Coordinates of C-alpha atoms and ligand atoms in Angstrom, one line a residue:
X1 CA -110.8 -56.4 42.5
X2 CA -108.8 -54.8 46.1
X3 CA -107.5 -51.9 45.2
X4 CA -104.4 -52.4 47.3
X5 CA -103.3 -56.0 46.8
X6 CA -99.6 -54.9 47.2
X7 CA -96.9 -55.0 49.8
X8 CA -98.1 -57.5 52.5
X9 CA -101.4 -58.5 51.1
X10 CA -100.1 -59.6 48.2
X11 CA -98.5 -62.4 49.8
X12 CA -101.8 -63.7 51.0
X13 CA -104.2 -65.3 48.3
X14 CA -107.6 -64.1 49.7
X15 CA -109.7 -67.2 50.8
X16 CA -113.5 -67.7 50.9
X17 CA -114.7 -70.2 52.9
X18 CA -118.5 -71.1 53.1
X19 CA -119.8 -73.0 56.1
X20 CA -123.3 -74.5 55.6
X21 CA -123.9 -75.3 59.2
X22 CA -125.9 -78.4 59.7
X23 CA -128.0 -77.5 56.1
X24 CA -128.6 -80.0 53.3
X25 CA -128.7 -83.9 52.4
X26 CA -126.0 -84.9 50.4
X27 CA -127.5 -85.1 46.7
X28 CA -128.9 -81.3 48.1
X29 CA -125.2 -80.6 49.1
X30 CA -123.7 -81.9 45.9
X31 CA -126.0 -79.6 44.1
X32 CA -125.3 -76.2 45.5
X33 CA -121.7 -77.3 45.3
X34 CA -122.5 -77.5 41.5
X35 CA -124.0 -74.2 41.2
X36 CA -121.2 -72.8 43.2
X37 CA -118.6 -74.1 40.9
X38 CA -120.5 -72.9 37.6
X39 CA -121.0 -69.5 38.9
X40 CA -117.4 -69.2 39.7
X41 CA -116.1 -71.6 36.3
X42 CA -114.6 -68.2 34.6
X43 CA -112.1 -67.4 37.5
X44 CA -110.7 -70.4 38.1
X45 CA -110.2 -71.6 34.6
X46 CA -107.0 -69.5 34.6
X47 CA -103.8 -70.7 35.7
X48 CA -103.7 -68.9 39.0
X49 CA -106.3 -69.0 41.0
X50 CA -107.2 -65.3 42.5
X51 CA -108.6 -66.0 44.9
X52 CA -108.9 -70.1 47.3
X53 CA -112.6 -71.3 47.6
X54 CA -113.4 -73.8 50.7
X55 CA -116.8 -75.3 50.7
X56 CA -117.5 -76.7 54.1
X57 CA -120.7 -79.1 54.7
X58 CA -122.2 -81.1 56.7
X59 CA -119.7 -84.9 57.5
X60 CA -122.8 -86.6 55.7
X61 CA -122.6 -84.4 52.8
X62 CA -118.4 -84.6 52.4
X63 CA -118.1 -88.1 49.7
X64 CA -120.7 -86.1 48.0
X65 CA -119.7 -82.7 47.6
X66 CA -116.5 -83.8 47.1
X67 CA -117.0 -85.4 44.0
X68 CA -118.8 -82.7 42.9
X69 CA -116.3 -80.0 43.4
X70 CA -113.2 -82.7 41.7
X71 CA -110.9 -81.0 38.9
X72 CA -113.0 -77.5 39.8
X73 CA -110.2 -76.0 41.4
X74 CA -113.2 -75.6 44.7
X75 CA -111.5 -76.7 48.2
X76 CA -113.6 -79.3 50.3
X77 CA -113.6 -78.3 54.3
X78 CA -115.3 -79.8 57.4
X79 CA -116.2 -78.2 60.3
X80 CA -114.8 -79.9 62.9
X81 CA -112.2 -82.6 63.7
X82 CA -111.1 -84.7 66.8
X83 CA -107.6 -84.2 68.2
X84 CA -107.1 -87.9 68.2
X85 CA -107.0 -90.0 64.9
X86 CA -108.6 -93.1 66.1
X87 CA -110.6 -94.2 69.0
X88 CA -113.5 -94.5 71.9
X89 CA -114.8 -91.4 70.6
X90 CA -118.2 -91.8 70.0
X91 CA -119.6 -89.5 67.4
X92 CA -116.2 -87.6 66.4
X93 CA -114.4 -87.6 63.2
X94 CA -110.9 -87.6 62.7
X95 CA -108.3 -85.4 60.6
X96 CA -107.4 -89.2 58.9
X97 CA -111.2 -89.7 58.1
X98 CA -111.7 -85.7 56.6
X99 CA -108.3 -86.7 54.4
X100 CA -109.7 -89.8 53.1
X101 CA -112.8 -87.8 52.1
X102 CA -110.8 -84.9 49.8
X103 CA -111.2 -82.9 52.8
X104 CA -108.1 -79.7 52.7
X105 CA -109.6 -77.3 55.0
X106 CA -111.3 -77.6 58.9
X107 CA -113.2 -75.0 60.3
X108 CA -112.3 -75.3 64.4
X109 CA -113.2 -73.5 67.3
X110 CA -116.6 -72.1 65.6
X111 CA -118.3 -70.2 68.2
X112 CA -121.6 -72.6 67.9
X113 CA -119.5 -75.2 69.0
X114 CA -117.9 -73.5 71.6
X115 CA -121.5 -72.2 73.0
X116 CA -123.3 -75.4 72.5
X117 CA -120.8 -78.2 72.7
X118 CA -118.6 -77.0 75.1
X119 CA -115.4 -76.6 73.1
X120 CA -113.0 -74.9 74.9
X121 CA -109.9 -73.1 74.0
X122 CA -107.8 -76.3 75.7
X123 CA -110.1 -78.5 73.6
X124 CA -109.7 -76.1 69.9
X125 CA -105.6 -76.2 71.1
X126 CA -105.8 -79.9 70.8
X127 CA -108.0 -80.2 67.8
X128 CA -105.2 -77.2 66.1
X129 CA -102.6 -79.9 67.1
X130 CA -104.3 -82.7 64.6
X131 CA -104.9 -80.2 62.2
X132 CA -101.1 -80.0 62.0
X133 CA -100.0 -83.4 62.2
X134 CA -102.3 -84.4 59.4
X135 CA -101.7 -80.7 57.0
X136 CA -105.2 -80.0 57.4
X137 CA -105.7 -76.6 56.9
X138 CA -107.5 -75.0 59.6
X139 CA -109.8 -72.0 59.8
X140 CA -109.7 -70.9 63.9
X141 CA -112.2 -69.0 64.8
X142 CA -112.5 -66.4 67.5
X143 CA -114.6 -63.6 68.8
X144 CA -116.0 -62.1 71.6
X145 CA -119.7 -61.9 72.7
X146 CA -122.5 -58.5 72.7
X147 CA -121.9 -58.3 76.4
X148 CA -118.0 -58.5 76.1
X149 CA -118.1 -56.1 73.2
X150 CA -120.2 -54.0 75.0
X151 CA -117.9 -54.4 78.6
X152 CA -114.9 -53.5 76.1
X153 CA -113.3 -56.8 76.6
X154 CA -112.9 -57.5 72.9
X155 CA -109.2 -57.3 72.8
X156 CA -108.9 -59.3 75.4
X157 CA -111.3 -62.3 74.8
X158 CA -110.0 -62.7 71.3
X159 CA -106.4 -62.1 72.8
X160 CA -106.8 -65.3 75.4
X161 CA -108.6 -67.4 72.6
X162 CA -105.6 -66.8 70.1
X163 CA -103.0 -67.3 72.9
X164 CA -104.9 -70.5 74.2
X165 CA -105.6 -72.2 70.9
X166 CA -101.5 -70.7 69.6
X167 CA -99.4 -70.6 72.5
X168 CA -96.1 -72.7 72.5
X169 CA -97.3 -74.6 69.1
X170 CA -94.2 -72.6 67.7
X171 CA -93.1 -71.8 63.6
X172 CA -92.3 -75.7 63.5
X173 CA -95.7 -77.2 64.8
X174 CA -97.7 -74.2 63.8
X175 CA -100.5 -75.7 61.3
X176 CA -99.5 -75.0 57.5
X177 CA -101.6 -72.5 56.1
X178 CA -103.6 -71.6 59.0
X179 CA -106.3 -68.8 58.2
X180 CA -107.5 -67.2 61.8
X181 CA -111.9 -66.3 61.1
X182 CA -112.7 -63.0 63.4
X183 CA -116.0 -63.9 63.8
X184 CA -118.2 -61.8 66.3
X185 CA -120.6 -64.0 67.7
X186 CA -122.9 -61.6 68.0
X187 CA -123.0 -61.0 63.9
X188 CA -123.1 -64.6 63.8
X189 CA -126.6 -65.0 61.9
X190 CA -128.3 -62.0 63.0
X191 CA -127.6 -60.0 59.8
X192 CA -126.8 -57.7 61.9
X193 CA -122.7 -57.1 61.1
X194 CA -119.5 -55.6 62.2
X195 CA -118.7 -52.5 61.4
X196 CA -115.6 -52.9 58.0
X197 CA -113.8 -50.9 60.6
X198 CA -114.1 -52.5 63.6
X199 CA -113.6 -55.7 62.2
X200 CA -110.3 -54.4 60.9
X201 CA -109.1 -53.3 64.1
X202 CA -109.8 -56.5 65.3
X203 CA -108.1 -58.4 62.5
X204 CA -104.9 -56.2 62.8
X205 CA -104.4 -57.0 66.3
X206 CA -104.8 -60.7 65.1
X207 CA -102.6 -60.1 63.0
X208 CA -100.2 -58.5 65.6
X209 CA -100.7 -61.7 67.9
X210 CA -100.0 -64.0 65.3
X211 CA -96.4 -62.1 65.0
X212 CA -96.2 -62.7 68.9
X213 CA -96.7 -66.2 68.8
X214 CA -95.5 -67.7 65.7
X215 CA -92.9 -64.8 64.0
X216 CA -93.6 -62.2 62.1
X217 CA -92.7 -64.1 58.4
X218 CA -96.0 -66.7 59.6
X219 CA -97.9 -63.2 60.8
X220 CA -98.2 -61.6 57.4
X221 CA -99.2 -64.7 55.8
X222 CA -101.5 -65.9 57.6
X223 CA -105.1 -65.3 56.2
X224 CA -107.2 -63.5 58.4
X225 CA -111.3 -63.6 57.6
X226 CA -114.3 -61.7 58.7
X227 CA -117.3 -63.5 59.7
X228 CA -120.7 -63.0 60.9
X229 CA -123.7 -61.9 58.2
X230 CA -121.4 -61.4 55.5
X231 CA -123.5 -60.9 52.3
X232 CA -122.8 -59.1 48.6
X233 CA -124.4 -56.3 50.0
X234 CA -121.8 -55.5 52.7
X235 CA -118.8 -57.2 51.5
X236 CA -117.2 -54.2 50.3
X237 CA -116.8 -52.9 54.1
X238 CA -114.6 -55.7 54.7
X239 CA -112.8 -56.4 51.2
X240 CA -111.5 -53.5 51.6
X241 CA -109.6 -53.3 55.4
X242 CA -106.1 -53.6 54.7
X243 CA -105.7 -57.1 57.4
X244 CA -109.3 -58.9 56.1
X245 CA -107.9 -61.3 53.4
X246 CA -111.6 -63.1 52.9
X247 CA -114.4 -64.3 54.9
X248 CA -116.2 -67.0 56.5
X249 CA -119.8 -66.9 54.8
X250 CA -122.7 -68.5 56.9
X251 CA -126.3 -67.8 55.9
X252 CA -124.9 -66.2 52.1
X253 CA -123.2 -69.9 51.2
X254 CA -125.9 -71.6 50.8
X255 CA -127.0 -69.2 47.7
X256 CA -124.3 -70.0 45.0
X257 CA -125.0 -66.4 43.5
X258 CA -124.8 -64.5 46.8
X259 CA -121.7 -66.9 47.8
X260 CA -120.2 -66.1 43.7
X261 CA -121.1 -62.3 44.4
X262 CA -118.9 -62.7 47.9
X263 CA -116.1 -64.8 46.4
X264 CA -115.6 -62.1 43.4
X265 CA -115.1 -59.5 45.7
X266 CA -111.8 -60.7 46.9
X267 CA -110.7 -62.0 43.6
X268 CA -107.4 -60.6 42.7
Ligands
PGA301 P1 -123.5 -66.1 59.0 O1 -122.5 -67.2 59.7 O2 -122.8 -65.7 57.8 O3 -124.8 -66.8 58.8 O4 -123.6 -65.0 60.0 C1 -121.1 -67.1 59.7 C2 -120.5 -68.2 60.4 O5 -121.1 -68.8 61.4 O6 -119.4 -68.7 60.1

């Protein structure tokens, strides 16, 4: 349990979101997603859930896992979207096509796509925009680089990715239920992770830039993750930082047990 789920934090549900990357066929998909909703069966058989649970997978393995998670009280994600809904778009998806799926949740702005697809924070603004139109809830990720870190640019890279995916969306077109993933790419799959500290100072000036941008009342609601070789074995750093309300769980997801382990952790 967090010991201080009061003032603020309790206005934020924790949520714990695991991305399986490009892992798993669909029946392979559907059965993970089974073992994840048996380990966790106890806490969300009661009337409120403590905690909101977002399995992401693959677009193939969406039908799939969606049917498997059905009535478990388990959110289906993606992890990407196109900013238009229909289209010349070879190879995208659309926030209509993830709804039709089940889909609740869209991971956007990952840092893989942003290093390998060249997804940039105009292109994450856009894809924020569909989110919105459609109530799709989006998970944004940012995060600054080793060399950035290490230059002592974080504040400032994470500071021009929130202001260029954010900026002049406003409290009315701002996405409902927006969660912002501080993810640093350089934890990203390296088990090597942030410091609980760090990450915290990090997810307070989120926090602070959220207030900037879309009010204060959206600031201390909005979720605001940790990501980036998140396991049970280091969770507690993180639970525990008073502006970390979950985490965005890589590698550790595609273990139900590990992923359970993580999930309890910010049960409330
Ligand atoms: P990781 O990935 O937990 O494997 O580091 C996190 C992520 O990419 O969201």
């Amino acid at each position: 349990m967090i010991p201080d789920a009061t003032g603020p934090r309790a206005l934020r549900r924790p949520l714990v979101a695991g991305n399986w990357k490009m892992h798993g066929l669909s029946a392979e998909g559907a059965a993970l997603a089974g073992r994840v909703t048996g380990v966790l069966a106890d806490l969300f058989s009661a009337r409120d859930r403590p905690v909101d649970v977002v399995l992401c997978p693959p677009f193939t393995g969406l039908q799939e896992v969606g049917r498997a998670v059905a009535g478990s009280g388990v959110f289906l994600g993606a992890q990407n979207v196109h900013w238009e809904d229909k289209g010349a778009f070879t190879g995208e998806i659309s926030a209509p096509m993830l709804l039709d799926l089940g889909c609740e949740y869209v991971i956007i702005g990952h840092s893989e796509r942003r290093q390998h697809f060249g997804e940039t924070d105009a292109s994450v603004r856009r894809r924020l925009a569909a989110a919105a139109r459609h109530n799709l809830r989006p998970i944004l990720c940012v995060g600054e680089t080793w060399e950035e870190r290490e230059a002592g640019r974080t504040v400032e890279r994470v500071t021009a990715q929130l202001h260029g995916a954010l900026e002049g969306l406003g409290r009315e077109t701002a996405p409902t239920g927006l969660a912002v993933a501080y993810e640093p790419v350089w934890a990203i799959g390296t088990g090597r992770a942030a410091r609980g500290t760090d990450a915290q100072e990090v997810a307070a000036l989120i926090r602070r830039l959220l207030g900037d941008l879309l009010g204060p009342e959206l600031a201390v609601r909005t979720r605001v993750l940790y990501g980036g070789s998140v396991k049970p074995d280091n969770i507690d750093e993180f639970a525990g930082q008073a502006d970390i309300d979950g985490a965005l769980v890589g590698g550790a997801s595609l273990d139900a047990e590990a992923f359970g382990a993580i999930v309890r952790r910010f049960a409330r």
